[in-house]
CSV table of N, CA and C in Angstrom, one decimal:
chain,number,residue,atom,x,y,z
A,611,MET,N,109.0,-161.5,169.8
A,611,MET,CA,108.1,-162.3,169.7
A,611,MET,C,107.6,-162.5,168.2
A,612,ARG,N,107.4,-163.9,167.8
A,612,ARG,CA,107.0,-164.1,166.3
A,612,ARG,C,105.4,-164.1,166.1
A,613,LYS,N,105.0,-163.6,165.2
A,613,LYS,CA,103.7,-163.7,164.9
A,613,LYS,C,103.3,-165.3,164.1
A,614,ARG,N,102.6,-166.0,164.5
A,614,ARG,CA,102.1,-167.3,163.8
A,614,ARG,C,100.9,-166.8,162.9
A,615,SER,N,101.0,-167.3,161.9
A,615,SER,CA,99.6,-167.1,160.9
A,615,SER,C,99.0,-168.7,160.7
A,616,ILE,N,97.9,-168.9,160.9
A,616,ILE,CA,97.0,-170.0,160.5
A,616,ILE,C,96.3,-169.8,159.6
A,617,ILE,N,96.6,-170.8,158.6
A,617,ILE,CA,95.7,-170.7,157.4
A,617,ILE,C,94.8,-171.6,157.3
A,618,ILE,N,93.3,-171.5,157.2
A,618,ILE,CA,92.5,-172.5,156.9
A,618,ILE,C,91.9,-172.6,155.8
A,619,LEU,N,92.1,-174.0,155.0
A,619,LEU,CA,91.8,-174.0,153.5
A,619,LEU,C,90.4,-174.9,153.7
A,620,LEU,N,89.3,-174.1,153.0
A,620,LEU,CA,88.0,-174.8,152.9
A,620,LEU,C,87.7,-175.1,151.7
A,621,LEU,N,87.4,-176.5,151.3
A,621,LEU,CA,87.2,-176.9,150.2
A,621,LEU,C,85.9,-177.1,150.1
A,622,VAL,N,85.1,-176.5,149.3
A,622,VAL,CA,83.6,-176.9,149.0
A,622,VAL,C,83.4,-177.0,147.6
A,623,SER,N,82.8,-178.2,147.6
A,623,SER,CA,82.4,-178.5,146.0
A,623,SER,C,81.3,-177.7,145.5
A,624,SER,N,80.2,-177.4,146.4
A,624,SER,CA,79.1,-176.6,146.0
A,624,SER,C,78.2,-176.1,147.2
A,625,ILE,N,77.7,-175.0,147.2
A,625,ILE,CA,77.1,-174.3,148.1
A,625,ILE,C,75.4,-174.0,147.4
A,626,THR,N,74.5,-174.5,148.3
A,626,THR,CA,73.3,-174.4,147.8
A,626,THR,C,72.5,-173.4,148.8
A,627,LEU,N,71.9,-172.3,148.5
A,627,LEU,CA,71.3,-171.5,149.3
A,627,LEU,C,69.8,-171.7,148.8
A,628,PHE,N,69.0,-172.0,149.9
A,628,PHE,CA,67.6,-172.0,149.4
A,628,PHE,C,66.7,-171.5,150.7
A,629,PRO,N,65.4,-171.0,150.3
A,629,PRO,CA,64.8,-170.5,151.5
A,629,PRO,C,64.1,-171.7,152.2
A,630,MET,N,64.2,-171.6,153.7
A,630,MET,CA,63.8,-172.4,154.5
A,630,MET,C,63.5,-171.8,155.8
A,631,ASP,N,62.2,-172.5,156.4
A,631,ASP,CA,61.9,-171.9,157.7
A,631,ASP,C,61.9,-173.1,158.7
A,632,ILE,N,62.9,-173.1,159.9
A,632,ILE,CA,62.9,-174.1,160.7
A,632,ILE,C,62.4,-173.8,162.0
A,633,ARG,N,61.4,-174.5,162.7
A,633,ARG,CA,60.9,-174.3,164.2
A,633,ARG,C,61.5,-175.7,165.0
A,634,VAL,N,61.8,-175.4,166.2
A,634,VAL,CA,62.3,-176.3,166.9
A,634,VAL,C,61.4,-176.5,168.4
A,635,TYR,N,61.1,-177.9,168.6
A,635,TYR,CA,60.2,-178.2,169.8
A,635,TYR,C,60.8,-179.4,170.6
A,636,PHE,N,60.5,-179.4,171.9
A,636,PHE,CA,61.1,-180.3,172.7
A,636,PHE,C,60.0,-181.0,173.5
A,637,SER,N,60.5,-182.2,174.2
A,637,SER,CA,59.4,-182.9,175.0
A,637,SER,C,60.2,-183.3,176.3
A,638,PRO,N,59.8,-183.5,177.4
A,638,PRO,CA,58.4,-183.8,177.6
A,638,PRO,C,57.5,-182.4,177.7
A,639,ASN,N,56.4,-182.4,177.2
A,639,ASN,CA,55.4,-181.3,177.2
A,639,ASN,C,55.8,-179.9,176.6
A,640,GLY,N,56.7,-180.0,175.6
A,640,GLY,CA,57.3,-179.0,175.2
A,640,GLY,C,56.7,-178.5,173.7
A,641,GLY,N,55.7,-178.9,173.3
A,641,GLY,CA,55.0,-178.6,172.1
A,641,GLY,C,55.1,-179.5,170.8
A,642,CYS,N,55.8,-180.6,171.1
A,642,CYS,CA,55.9,-181.5,169.9
A,642,CYS,C,54.7,-182.2,169.5
A,643,LEU,N,54.1,-182.5,170.2
A,643,LEU,CA,52.7,-183.2,169.9
A,643,LEU,C,51.9,-182.2,169.0
A,644,ARG,N,51.6,-180.9,169.8
A,644,ARG,CA,50.9,-180.0,169.3
A,644,ARG,C,51.4,-179.6,168.0
A,645,ALA,N,52.6,-179.3,167.7
A,645,ALA,CA,53.3,-178.9,166.4
A,645,ALA,C,52.7,-180.0,165.2
A,646,ILE,N,53.1,-181.3,165.8
A,646,ILE,CA,52.6,-182.4,164.8
A,646,ILE,C,51.4,-182.3,164.3
A,647,VAL,N,50.3,-182.3,165.1
A,647,VAL,CA,49.0,-182.1,165.3
A,647,VAL,C,48.7,-181.0,164.3
A,648,GLN,N,49.1,-180.1,164.5
A,648,GLN,CA,48.9,-178.7,163.7
A,648,GLN,C,49.3,-178.8,162.4
A,649,GLU,N,50.5,-179.6,162.1
A,649,GLU,CA,50.8,-179.7,160.7
A,649,GLU,C,49.7,-180.5,159.9
A,650,ILE,N,49.4,-181.9,160.6
A,650,ILE,CA,48.5,-182.7,160.1
A,650,ILE,C,47.2,-182.2,159.7
A,651,ASN,N,46.7,-181.3,160.6
A,651,ASN,CA,45.5,-180.4,160.5
A,651,ASN,C,45.4,-179.4,159.3
A,652,ARG,N,46.9,-179.0,159.0
A,652,ARG,CA,47.0,-177.9,157.8
A,652,ARG,C,47.0,-178.5,156.5
A,653,SER,N,47.4,-180.0,156.6
A,653,SER,CA,47.8,-180.7,155.5
A,653,SER,C,46.4,-180.7,154.5
A,654,ARG,N,46.7,-180.6,153.2
A,654,ARG,CA,45.6,-180.4,152.2
A,654,ARG,C,45.6,-181.4,151.2
A,655,LYS,N,46.9,-182.0,150.8
A,655,LYS,CA,47.2,-182.8,149.8
A,655,LYS,C,47.8,-184.3,150.1
A,656,SER,N,48.7,-184.4,150.8
A,656,SER,CA,49.4,-185.7,151.1
A,656,SER,C,50.1,-185.5,152.5
A,657,ILE,N,50.3,-186.7,153.0
A,657,ILE,CA,51.1,-186.8,154.2
A,657,ILE,C,51.7,-188.2,154.1
A,658,LYS,N,53.0,-188.2,154.2
A,658,LYS,CA,54.0,-189.3,154.3
A,658,LYS,C,54.6,-189.4,155.7
A,659,ILE,N,54.6,-190.8,156.2
A,659,ILE,CA,55.3,-191.0,157.3
A,659,ILE,C,56.2,-192.0,157.4
A,660,LEU,N,57.3,-191.9,158.0
A,660,LEU,CA,58.3,-192.8,158.3
A,660,LEU,C,58.4,-193.2,159.9
A,661,ALA,N,58.0,-194.2,160.5
A,661,ALA,CA,57.9,-194.2,161.9
A,661,ALA,C,58.4,-195.6,162.4
A,662,TYR,N,59.5,-195.5,163.6
A,662,TYR,CA,60.0,-196.7,164.0
A,662,TYR,C,58.5,-197.2,164.9
A,663,ARG,N,58.0,-196.4,165.8
A,663,ARG,CA,57.0,-196.7,166.6
A,663,ARG,C,55.8,-195.7,166.3
A,664,PHE,N,54.5,-196.4,166.3
A,664,PHE,CA,53.6,-195.3,166.3
A,664,PHE,C,52.1,-195.9,167.2
A,665,THR,N,52.2,-195.2,168.4
A,665,THR,CA,51.1,-195.4,169.3
A,665,THR,C,50.4,-194.2,169.7
A,666,SER,N,50.3,-193.2,169.2
A,666,SER,CA,49.8,-192.1,169.7
A,666,SER,C,48.3,-192.1,169.1
A,667,ARG,N,47.2,-192.0,170.0
A,667,ARG,CA,46.0,-192.3,169.6
A,667,ARG,C,45.4,-190.6,169.1
A,668,ILE,N,46.1,-189.8,169.6
A,668,ILE,CA,45.7,-188.2,169.4
A,668,ILE,C,46.1,-188.0,167.6
A,669,MET,N,47.2,-188.6,167.4
A,669,MET,CA,47.9,-188.3,166.0
A,669,MET,C,46.8,-189.2,165.2
A,670,ILE,N,46.7,-190.4,165.4
A,670,ILE,CA,45.7,-191.3,164.6
A,670,ILE,C,44.3,-190.6,164.5
A,671,ARG,N,43.8,-189.9,165.5
A,671,ARG,CA,42.5,-189.0,165.2
A,671,ARG,C,42.8,-188.0,164.3
A,672,ALA,N,43.9,-187.1,164.4
A,672,ALA,CA,44.1,-186.2,163.5
A,672,ALA,C,44.3,-186.8,162.1
A,673,LEU,N,45.0,-187.9,162.0
A,673,LEU,CA,45.2,-188.6,160.6
A,673,LEU,C,44.0,-189.0,159.8
A,674,ALA,N,43.0,-189.6,160.7
A,674,ALA,CA,41.7,-190.1,160.4
A,674,ALA,C,40.9,-188.8,159.9
A,675,LYS,N,40.9,-187.6,160.5
A,675,LYS,CA,40.2,-186.5,160.0
A,675,LYS,C,41.0,-185.8,158.7
A,676,ALA,N,42.2,-186.2,158.7
A,676,ALA,CA,43.0,-185.4,157.2
A,676,ALA,C,42.5,-186.4,156.2
A,677,ARG,N,42.2,-187.6,156.5
A,677,ARG,CA,42.0,-188.8,155.5
A,677,ARG,C,40.4,-188.4,155.1
A,678,GLN,N,39.4,-188.0,155.9
A,678,GLN,CA,38.3,-187.7,155.5
A,678,GLN,C,38.0,-186.4,154.8
A,679,ARG,N,39.3,-185.4,154.9
A,679,ARG,CA,39.3,-184.2,153.9
A,679,ARG,C,39.7,-184.5,152.8
A,680,GLY,N,40.2,-185.9,152.6
A,680,GLY,CA,40.7,-186.1,151.1
A,680,GLY,C,42.0,-186.0,151.0
A,681,VAL,N,42.9,-186.0,152.0
A,681,VAL,CA,44.2,-186.1,152.2
A,681,VAL,C,44.8,-187.5,151.9
A,682,GLU,N,45.7,-187.5,151.2
A,682,GLU,CA,46.2,-189.1,150.8
A,682,GLU,C,47.5,-189.1,151.8
A,683,ILE,N,47.3,-190.3,152.7
A,683,ILE,CA,48.2,-190.7,153.7
A,683,ILE,C,48.9,-191.9,153.3
A,684,GLU,N,50.3,-192.1,153.5
A,684,GLU,CA,51.0,-193.4,153.3
A,684,GLU,C,51.9,-193.2,154.5
A,685,ALA,N,52.1,-194.4,155.0
A,685,ALA,CA,52.9,-194.6,156.3
A,685,ALA,C,53.8,-195.9,156.1
A,686,VAL,N,55.1,-195.9,156.4
A,686,VAL,CA,55.9,-197.1,156.3
A,686,VAL,C,56.4,-197.1,158.0
A,687,LEU,N,56.1,-198.3,158.5
A,687,LEU,CA,56.5,-198.5,159.7
A,687,LEU,C,57.6,-199.6,159.9
A,688,ASP,N,58.3,-199.5,161.0
A,688,ASP,CA,59.1,-200.7,161.3
A,688,ASP,C,58.4,-201.8,161.5
A,689,GLY,N,58.5,-202.9,160.4
A,689,GLY,CA,57.8,-203.9,160.8
A,689,GLY,C,57.7,-204.9,162.1
A,690,GLU,N,59.1,-205.0,162.6
A,690,GLU,CA,59.1,-205.7,163.9
A,690,GLU,C,58.4,-204.8,165.1
A,691,ARG,N,58.4,-203.5,165.0
A,691,ARG,CA,57.8,-202.7,166.0
A,691,ARG,C,56.2,-203.1,165.9
A,692,THR,N,55.7,-203.5,164.8
A,692,THR,CA,54.2,-203.6,164.7
A,692,THR,C,53.8,-204.8,165.5
A,693,ARG,N,54.7,-205.9,165.8
A,693,ARG,CA,54.4,-206.7,166.8
A,693,ARG,C,54.4,-206.6,168.3
A,694,ASP,N,54.7,-205.5,168.7
A,694,ASP,CA,54.4,-204.9,169.9
A,694,ASP,C,53.0,-204.7,170.3
A,695,ARG,N,52.8,-205.2,171.5
A,695,ARG,CA,51.4,-205.0,171.7
A,695,ARG,C,50.8,-203.5,172.0
A,696,PHE,N,51.4,-202.6,172.0
A,696,PHE,CA,51.2,-201.2,172.0
A,696,PHE,C,51.2,-200.6,170.5
A,697,SER,N,51.4,-201.4,169.7
A,697,SER,CA,51.3,-200.8,168.3
A,697,SER,C,49.9,-200.6,167.8
A,698,ARG,N,49.9,-199.3,167.3
A,698,ARG,CA,48.5,-198.8,166.5
A,698,ARG,C,48.4,-199.0,165.2
A,699,HIS,N,49.1,-199.9,164.4
A,699,HIS,CA,49.3,-199.8,163.2
A,699,HIS,C,48.0,-200.1,162.5
A,700,GLU,N,47.4,-201.1,163.1
A,700,GLU,CA,45.7,-201.5,162.6
A,700,GLU,C,44.8,-200.2,162.7
A,701,ASP,N,44.9,-199.5,163.7
A,701,ASP,CA,44.1,-198.2,163.8
A,701,ASP,C,44.6,-197.2,162.8
A,702,LEU,N,45.9,-197.1,162.3
A,702,LEU,CA,46.1,-196.4,161.5
A,702,LEU,C,45.6,-196.8,159.9
A,703,LYS,N,45.6,-198.2,159.9
A,703,LYS,CA,44.9,-198.5,158.6
A,703,LYS,C,43.3,-198.3,158.6
A,704,LYS,N,42.7,-198.6,159.6
A,704,LYS,CA,41.1,-198.3,159.9
A,704,LYS,C,41.0,-196.8,159.7
A,705,ALA,N,42.0,-195.9,160.1
A,705,ALA,CA,41.9,-194.2,159.8
A,705,ALA,C,41.9,-194.2,158.1
A,706,GLY,N,42.4,-195.1,157.4
A,706,GLY,CA,42.4,-194.8,156.0
A,706,GLY,C,43.8,-194.4,155.4
A,707,VAL,N,44.8,-194.8,156.3
A,707,VAL,CA,46.2,-194.8,156.0
A,707,VAL,C,46.7,-196.0,155.0
A,708,GLU,N,47.4,-195.9,154.1
A,708,GLU,CA,48.0,-196.8,153.1
A,708,GLU,C,49.3,-197.3,153.9
A,709,LEU,N,49.3,-198.4,154.3
A,709,LEU,CA,50.2,-198.9,155.4
A,709,LEU,C,51.3,-199.8,154.8
A,710,TYR,N,52.6,-199.7,155.0
A,710,TYR,CA,53.5,-200.7,154.6
A,710,TYR,C,54.3,-200.8,155.6
A,711,LEU,N,54.9,-202.2,156.0
A,711,LEU,CA,55.9,-202.7,156.9
A,711,LEU,C,57.2,-202.8,156.4
A,712,ASP,N,58.3,-202.3,156.9
A,712,ASP,CA,59.5,-202.5,156.5
A,712,ASP,C,60.1,-203.6,157.4
A,713,TYR,N,60.9,-204.8,156.7
A,713,TYR,CA,61.3,-205.7,157.5
A,713,TYR,C,62.9,-205.8,156.9
A,714,SER,N,63.3,-204.8,155.8
A,714,SER,CA,64.3,-205.1,155.3
A,714,SER,C,65.6,-204.7,155.7
A,715,VAL,N,65.5,-204.1,157.2
A,715,VAL,CA,66.6,-203.4,157.7
A,715,VAL,C,66.6,-203.7,159.4
A,716,LYS,N,67.6,-204.0,160.1
A,716,LYS,CA,67.4,-204.3,161.2
A,716,LYS,C,66.5,-203.4,162.1
A,717,HIS,N,66.5,-202.2,162.0
A,717,HIS,CA,65.6,-201.1,162.6
A,717,HIS,C,65.4,-200.2,161.7
A,718,MET,N,64.0,-199.9,161.3
A,718,MET,CA,63.6,-198.9,160.5
A,718,MET,C,63.4,-197.8,161.5
A,719,HIS,N,64.4,-196.9,161.8
A,719,HIS,CA,64.5,-196.1,163.1
A,719,HIS,C,64.0,-194.5,162.5
A,720,ASP,N,63.6,-194.4,161.6
A,720,ASP,CA,63.1,-193.1,161.2
A,720,ASP,C,62.1,-192.6,161.9
A,721,LYS,N,61.6,-191.1,162.0
A,721,LYS,CA,60.7,-190.5,162.7
A,721,LYS,C,60.5,-189.5,161.9
A,722,VAL,N,59.9,-189.4,160.9
A,722,VAL,CA,59.4,-188.5,159.9
A,722,VAL,C,58.1,-188.2,159.5
A,723,MET,N,57.7,-187.0,159.3
A,723,MET,CA,56.2,-187.0,158.8
A,723,MET,C,56.7,-185.9,157.7
A,724,MET,N,55.8,-185.8,156.4
A,724,MET,CA,56.1,-185.1,155.3
A,724,MET,C,54.8,-184.6,155.0
A,725,PHE,N,54.5,-183.3,154.5
A,725,PHE,CA,53.3,-182.7,154.1
A,725,PHE,C,53.5,-182.0,152.9
A,726,ASP,N,52.5,-182.2,152.1
A,726,ASP,CA,52.3,-181.1,151.0
A,726,ASP,C,53.3,-180.7,150.3
A,727,ASN,N,54.3,-181.5,150.0
A,727,ASN,CA,55.5,-181.3,148.8
A,727,ASN,C,56.4,-180.2,149.6
A,728,ASN,N,56.4,-179.7,150.8
A,728,ASN,CA,56.7,-178.7,151.4
A,728,ASN,C,57.4,-178.8,152.9
A,729,THR,N,56.7,-179.4,153.7
A,729,THR,CA,57.1,-179.5,155.1
A,729,THR,C,57.6,-180.7,155.7
A,730,VAL,N,58.7,-180.9,156.4
A,730,VAL,CA,59.3,-182.2,156.9
A,730,VAL,C,59.2,-181.9,158.4
A,731,ILE,N,58.6,-182.9,159.2
A,731,ILE,CA,59.1,-182.9,160.6
A,731,ILE,C,59.9,-184.2,160.9
A,732,THR,N,61.1,-184.0,161.7
A,732,THR,CA,62.0,-184.9,161.9
A,732,THR,C,62.6,-184.6,163.3
A,733,GLY,N,63.1,-185.8,163.8
A,733,GLY,CA,63.9,-185.6,165.2
A,733,GLY,C,64.1,-186.8,165.8
A,734,SER,N,64.2,-186.9,167.0
A,734,SER,CA,64.3,-188.2,167.9
A,734,SER,C,62.8,-188.6,168.2
A,735,TYR,N,61.8,-187.9,168.2
A,735,TYR,CA,60.5,-188.1,168.8
A,735,TYR,C,59.8,-189.1,168.0
A,736,ASN,N,59.6,-190.2,168.8
A,736,ASN,CA,58.7,-191.3,168.2
A,736,ASN,C,57.3,-191.0,168.2
A,737,PHE,N,56.3,-191.4,167.3
A,737,PHE,CA,55.0,-190.9,167.4
A,737,PHE,C,54.3,-191.8,168.6
A,738,THR,N,54.6,-191.6,169.9
A,738,THR,CA,54.1,-192.2,170.9
A,738,THR,C,53.8,-191.6,172.2
A,739,THR,N,52.7,-192.0,172.8
A,739,THR,CA,52.5,-191.0,174.0
A,739,THR,C,53.7,-190.9,174.9
A,740,LEU,N,54.5,-191.9,175.3
A,740,LEU,CA,55.7,-191.7,176.0
A,740,LEU,C,56.8,-190.6,175.6
A,741,ALA,N,56.7,-190.5,174.2
A,741,ALA,CA,57.7,-189.5,173.6
A,741,ALA,C,57.2,-188.0,174.1
A,742,GLU,N,56.0,-187.9,174.2
A,742,GLU,CA,55.2,-186.6,174.6
A,742,GLU,C,55.3,-186.3,176.1
A,743,ARG,N,55.2,-187.3,177.1
A,743,ARG,CA,54.9,-187.2,178.2
A,743,ARG,C,56.0,-187.6,179.1
A,744,GLY,N,56.7,-188.5,178.5
A,744,GLY,CA,57.9,-188.9,179.6
A,744,GLY,C,59.3,-189.0,179.2
A,745,ASN,N,59.5,-188.7,177.9
A,745,ASN,CA,61.0,-188.8,177.1
A,745,ASN,C,61.3,-187.4,177.0
A,746,SER,N,62.8,-187.4,177.1
A,746,SER,CA,63.3,-185.9,176.6
A,746,SER,C,63.6,-186.2,175.4
A,747,GLU,N,62.9,-185.5,174.0
A,747,GLU,CA,62.8,-185.8,172.8
A,747,GLU,C,62.9,-184.3,172.1
A,748,ASN,N,63.0,-184.4,170.7
A,748,ASN,CA,62.9,-183.2,170.0
A,748,ASN,C,62.4,-183.5,168.5
A,749,ILE,N,62.1,-182.4,167.8
A,749,ILE,CA,61.6,-182.2,166.5
A,749,ILE,C,62.0,-180.9,165.8
A,750,LEU,N,62.3,-181.1,164.5
A,750,LEU,CA,62.5,-180.0,163.5
A,750,LEU,C,61.4,-180.0,162.8
A,751,VAL,N,60.5,-178.7,162.5
A,751,VAL,CA,59.4,-178.6,161.3
A,751,VAL,C,60.2,-177.7,160.4
A,752,ILE,N,60.4,-178.3,159.4
A,752,ILE,CA,61.2,-177.7,158.2
A,752,ILE,C,60.2,-177.3,157.2
A,753,ARG,N,60.3,-176.0,156.6
A,753,ARG,CA,59.6,-175.7,155.6
A,753,ARG,C,60.4,-175.4,154.5
A,754,SER,N,60.6,-176.5,153.6
A,754,SER,CA,61.6,-176.2,152.4
A,754,SER,C,61.2,-177.3,151.3
A,755,PRO,N,60.9,-177.0,150.1
A,755,PRO,CA,60.4,-177.7,149.3
A,755,PRO,C,62.0,-178.6,148.8
A,756,TYR,N,63.1,-178.2,148.9
A,756,TYR,CA,64.3,-178.8,148.5
A,756,TYR,C,64.5,-180.1,149.8
A,757,ILE,N,64.4,-179.7,150.8
A,757,ILE,CA,64.4,-180.6,152.1
A,757,ILE,C,63.5,-181.6,151.8
A,758,TYR,N,62.2,-181.4,151.4
A,758,TYR,CA,61.0,-182.4,151.4
A,758,TYR,C,61.5,-183.4,150.4
A,759,ARG,N,62.0,-182.8,149.3
A,759,ARG,CA,62.3,-183.6,147.9
A,759,ARG,C,63.4,-184.7,148.4
A,760,ARG,N,64.5,-184.5,149.3
A,760,ARG,CA,65.5,-185.0,149.7
A,760,ARG,C,64.8,-186.2,150.8
A,761,TYR,N,63.9,-185.9,151.6
A,761,TYR,CA,63.2,-186.9,152.5
A,761,TYR,C,62.3,-187.8,151.6
A,762,LEU,N,61.6,-187.0,150.5
A,762,LEU,CA,60.8,-188.0,149.8
A,762,LEU,C,61.5,-189.1,149.0
A,763,SER,N,62.8,-188.7,148.5
A,763,SER,CA,63.6,-189.9,147.9
A,763,SER,C,63.8,-190.9,149.0
A,764,HIS,N,64.2,-190.5,150.3
A,764,HIS,CA,64.2,-191.8,151.2
A,764,HIS,C,62.9,-192.5,151.5
A,765,PHE,N,61.8,-191.7,151.6
A,765,PHE,CA,60.8,-192.4,151.8
A,765,PHE,C,60.3,-193.4,150.7
A,766,HIS,N,60.7,-193.2,149.4
A,766,HIS,CA,60.3,-194.2,148.3
A,766,HIS,C,61.1,-195.2,148.4
A,767,GLN,N,62.6,-194.9,148.8
A,767,GLN,CA,63.6,-196.0,149.0
A,767,GLN,C,62.9,-197.0,150.1
A,768,ARG,N,62.5,-196.4,151.3
A,768,ARG,CA,61.9,-197.4,152.4
A,768,ARG,C,60.6,-198.2,151.9
A,769,LYS,N,59.8,-197.4,151.1
A,769,LYS,CA,58.4,-197.9,150.7
A,769,LYS,C,58.6,-199.2,149.8
A,770,ILE,N,59.7,-199.1,148.8
A,770,ILE,CA,59.8,-200.2,147.7
A,770,ILE,C,60.3,-201.5,148.5
A,771,LYS,N,60.9,-201.2,149.6
A,771,LYS,CA,61.7,-202.2,150.2
A,771,LYS,C,60.6,-203.1,151.6
A,772,SER,N,59.5,-202.5,151.5
A,772,SER,CA,58.4,-202.8,152.5
A,772,SER,C,57.3,-203.6,151.7
A,773,ARG,N,56.6,-204.4,152.8
A,773,ARG,CA,55.4,-205.2,152.4
A,773,ARG,C,54.0,-204.1,152.7
A,774,ARG,N,53.0,-204.3,151.8
A,774,ARG,CA,52.0,-203.5,152.2
A,774,ARG,C,51.1,-204.5,153.2
A,775,PHE,N,50.6,-203.7,154.1
A,775,PHE,CA,49.8,-204.0,155.3
A,775,PHE,C,48.1,-204.2,154.8
């Protein structure tokens, strides 16, 4: 019997190790909404949002309270989805959110919230009531300045292609 050797060659251009804390949540009713509201309530400086749909009144109330605390909040939403009768983009604006609508791509399908230069929430979870109560969804809460900076770059790319509402 002959022995066979398998050699696996892994080519890596760079490896970056950085501190990071990741929490995972699922829905329906698996803690996604609670985790998002908790991060909104923790925020002290800034919140940035990229959203395909936004209909959650609970999140809007939490964002309004954050704005009253002096937190700067910017949101870029898919412009086409704001034409939906369930969209709460006008409520976001009334809550003090600096709002931009993105019509530059077929679907601005991002679902991201960013907090205080350190934390990113992302996943399949739309910021809607249905995402919490009826859909199978997920989010990652990632605490990492490095990941934050990567998402911040994407946020700015979407924002400059958007129209202020």
